Amino acid sequence: MFENLQAWLPLMIPLLALMIPIVAIVSHYLGKAHSERQRHETIRELARAGQPIPPELLTETQDSDWHIGRRRLASPNRMLVPALINIAIGLGLMAMFSLMAPGVWLWSIGLLPLFIGLALAVYWAFDRKQVPPQP
């Protein structure tokens, strides 16, 4: 029996490692669903009792993740931060690999995030000019 277990042990480590994010995601959404259920139950009880419903309960219901995401999407600088992060990562990778092995092609690995960051910066510059200023 233990010989079979020893054969499966090297496979169990990656499987358990892959299960950790899945369990975290599922538990996050279950917790979120539970809190939403509790909030709606509180609103129902207040409505049955004829009590005024606090506006905080309603605004939390209205401001779902979708609405918050749409508001963030409307920001004119939404592409600037990822662009700067990618540029910094690309430059950092290029510097690290050029110092690790001078004269070898490894420094070019940093070109990929660098060019992604530059493309995002160019997109941000064009998009910023086309979006009318918000009041």
CSV table of C-alpha atoms in Angstrom, one decimal:
chain,number,residue,atom,x,y,z
A,1,MET,CA,0.0,0.0,0.0
A,2,PHE,CA,2.8,2.5,0.8
A,3,GLU,CA,4.5,1.7,-2.5
A,4,ASN,CA,1.5,3.0,-4.3
A,5,LEU,CA,1.3,6.1,-2.1
A,6,GLN,CA,5.0,6.9,-2.8
A,7,ALA,CA,4.3,6.7,-6.5
A,8,TRP,CA,1.5,9.2,-6.2
A,9,LEU,CA,3.2,11.6,-3.8
A,10,PRO,CA,5.2,13.6,-6.4
A,11,LEU,CA,1.9,14.2,-8.2
A,12,MET,CA,0.0,15.3,-5.1
A,13,ILE,CA,2.2,18.3,-4.5
A,14,PRO,CA,1.3,20.1,-7.7
A,15,LEU,CA,-2.3,19.1,-7.4
A,16,LEU,CA,-2.6,20.5,-4.0
A,17,ALA,CA,-0.7,23.7,-5.1
A,18,LEU,CA,-3.2,24.1,-7.9
A,19,MET,CA,-6.2,23.6,-5.6
A,20,ILE,CA,-5.2,26.5,-3.3
A,21,PRO,CA,-6.2,29.3,-5.7
A,22,ILE,CA,-9.4,27.4,-6.7
A,23,VAL,CA,-10.4,27.0,-3.1
A,24,ALA,CA,-9.6,30.7,-2.4
A,25,ILE,CA,-11.8,31.8,-5.4
A,26,VAL,CA,-14.7,29.6,-4.4
A,27,SER,CA,-14.6,30.7,-0.8
A,28,HIS,CA,-14.4,34.4,-1.8
A,29,TYR,CA,-17.6,34.1,-3.9
A,30,LEU,CA,-19.4,32.0,-1.3
A,31,GLY,CA,-18.6,34.6,1.3
A,32,LYS,CA,-19.7,37.3,-1.0
A,33,ALA,CA,-23.0,35.5,-1.7
A,34,HIS,CA,-23.5,35.0,2.0
A,35,SER,CA,-23.0,38.7,2.8
A,36,GLU,CA,-25.4,39.7,-0.1
A,37,ARG,CA,-28.0,37.2,1.2
A,38,GLN,CA,-27.7,38.7,4.7
A,39,ARG,CA,-28.0,42.3,3.3
A,40,HIS,CA,-31.1,41.4,1.3
A,41,GLU,CA,-32.6,39.7,4.3
A,42,THR,CA,-32.0,42.8,6.4
A,43,ILE,CA,-33.7,45.0,3.8
A,44,ARG,CA,-36.7,42.6,3.7
A,45,GLU,CA,-37.1,42.6,7.5
A,46,LEU,CA,-36.9,46.4,7.6
A,47,ALA,CA,-39.5,46.7,4.8
A,48,ARG,CA,-41.8,44.2,6.6
A,49,ALA,CA,-41.5,46.2,9.8
A,50,GLY,CA,-42.2,49.4,8.1
A,51,GLN,CA,-38.9,50.9,9.1
A,52,PRO,CA,-36.9,53.2,6.9
A,53,ILE,CA,-34.1,51.5,5.0
A,54,PRO,CA,-30.7,53.1,5.6
A,55,PRO,CA,-29.2,54.5,2.3
A,56,GLU,CA,-26.0,52.7,3.1
A,57,LEU,CA,-27.7,49.3,2.6
A,58,LEU,CA,-29.1,50.4,-0.8
A,59,THR,CA,-25.9,52.0,-2.1
A,60,GLU,CA,-23.9,48.8,-1.3
A,61,THR,CA,-26.4,46.9,-3.3
A,62,GLN,CA,-26.3,49.3,-6.2
A,63,ASP,CA,-22.5,49.5,-6.3
A,64,SER,CA,-21.8,46.0,-7.4
A,65,ASP,CA,-18.4,45.0,-8.7
A,66,TRP,CA,-19.7,45.5,-12.2
A,67,HIS,CA,-20.6,49.2,-11.5
A,68,ILE,CA,-17.3,49.8,-9.7
A,69,GLY,CA,-15.4,48.3,-12.6
A,70,ARG,CA,-17.3,50.4,-15.2
A,71,ARG,CA,-16.4,53.5,-13.2
A,72,ARG,CA,-12.8,52.6,-13.1
A,73,LEU,CA,-12.9,51.8,-16.8
A,74,ALA,CA,-14.2,55.4,-17.5
A,75,SER,CA,-11.1,56.9,-15.9
A,76,PRO,CA,-8.9,58.6,-18.5
A,77,ASN,CA,-5.7,57.3,-16.9
A,78,ARG,CA,-6.7,53.7,-16.6
A,79,MET,CA,-4.0,52.5,-19.0
A,80,LEU,CA,-1.2,54.6,-17.6
A,81,VAL,CA,-0.4,52.6,-14.4
A,82,PRO,CA,-0.2,49.2,-16.2
A,83,ALA,CA,2.0,50.9,-18.9
A,84,LEU,CA,4.4,52.2,-16.3
A,85,ILE,CA,4.5,48.9,-14.5
A,86,ASN,CA,5.3,46.9,-17.6
A,87,ILE,CA,7.9,49.4,-18.7
A,88,ALA,CA,9.6,49.2,-15.3
A,89,ILE,CA,9.4,45.4,-15.3
A,90,GLY,CA,10.9,45.2,-18.8
A,91,LEU,CA,13.8,47.5,-17.8
A,92,GLY,CA,14.4,45.6,-14.6
A,93,LEU,CA,14.5,42.3,-16.4
A,94,MET,CA,16.8,43.7,-19.0
A,95,ALA,CA,19.2,45.0,-16.3
A,96,MET,CA,19.0,41.9,-14.3
A,97,PHE,CA,19.8,39.5,-17.1
A,98,SER,CA,22.5,41.7,-18.6
A,99,LEU,CA,24.2,41.7,-15.2
A,100,MET,CA,23.8,38.0,-14.7
A,101,ALA,CA,25.2,37.0,-18.0
A,102,PRO,CA,26.9,39.9,-19.8
A,103,GLY,CA,27.1,39.5,-23.6
A,104,VAL,CA,24.4,36.8,-23.7
A,105,TRP,CA,20.9,37.3,-25.3
A,106,LEU,CA,19.1,36.8,-22.0
A,107,TRP,CA,18.7,40.6,-21.6
A,108,SER,CA,16.2,40.5,-24.5
A,109,ILE,CA,13.7,38.7,-22.3
A,110,GLY,CA,12.9,42.1,-20.8
A,111,LEU,CA,11.9,43.5,-24.2
A,112,LEU,CA,8.5,41.7,-24.1
A,113,PRO,CA,7.1,43.6,-21.0
A,114,LEU,CA,8.9,46.7,-22.1
A,115,PHE,CA,7.2,46.8,-25.5
A,116,ILE,CA,3.8,45.8,-23.9
A,117,GLY,CA,4.2,48.8,-21.6
A,118,LEU,CA,5.2,51.1,-24.4
A,119,ALA,CA,2.2,50.0,-26.4
A,120,LEU,CA,-0.1,50.6,-23.4
A,121,ALA,CA,1.5,54.1,-23.0
A,122,VAL,CA,0.9,54.9,-26.7
A,123,TYR,CA,-2.7,53.6,-26.4
A,124,TRP,CA,-3.2,55.8,-23.3
A,125,ALA,CA,-1.9,58.8,-25.2
A,126,PHE,CA,-4.2,58.3,-28.1
A,127,ASP,CA,-7.2,57.4,-25.9
A,128,ARG,CA,-6.7,60.4,-23.7
A,129,LYS,CA,-6.9,62.8,-26.6
A,130,GLN,CA,-10.1,61.3,-27.9
A,131,VAL,CA,-12.0,61.2,-24.6
A,132,PRO,CA,-13.9,64.4,-23.9
A,133,PRO,CA,-13.1,65.9,-20.5
A,134,GLN,CA,-15.6,64.8,-17.8
A,135,PRO,CA,-17.4,67.5,-15.8
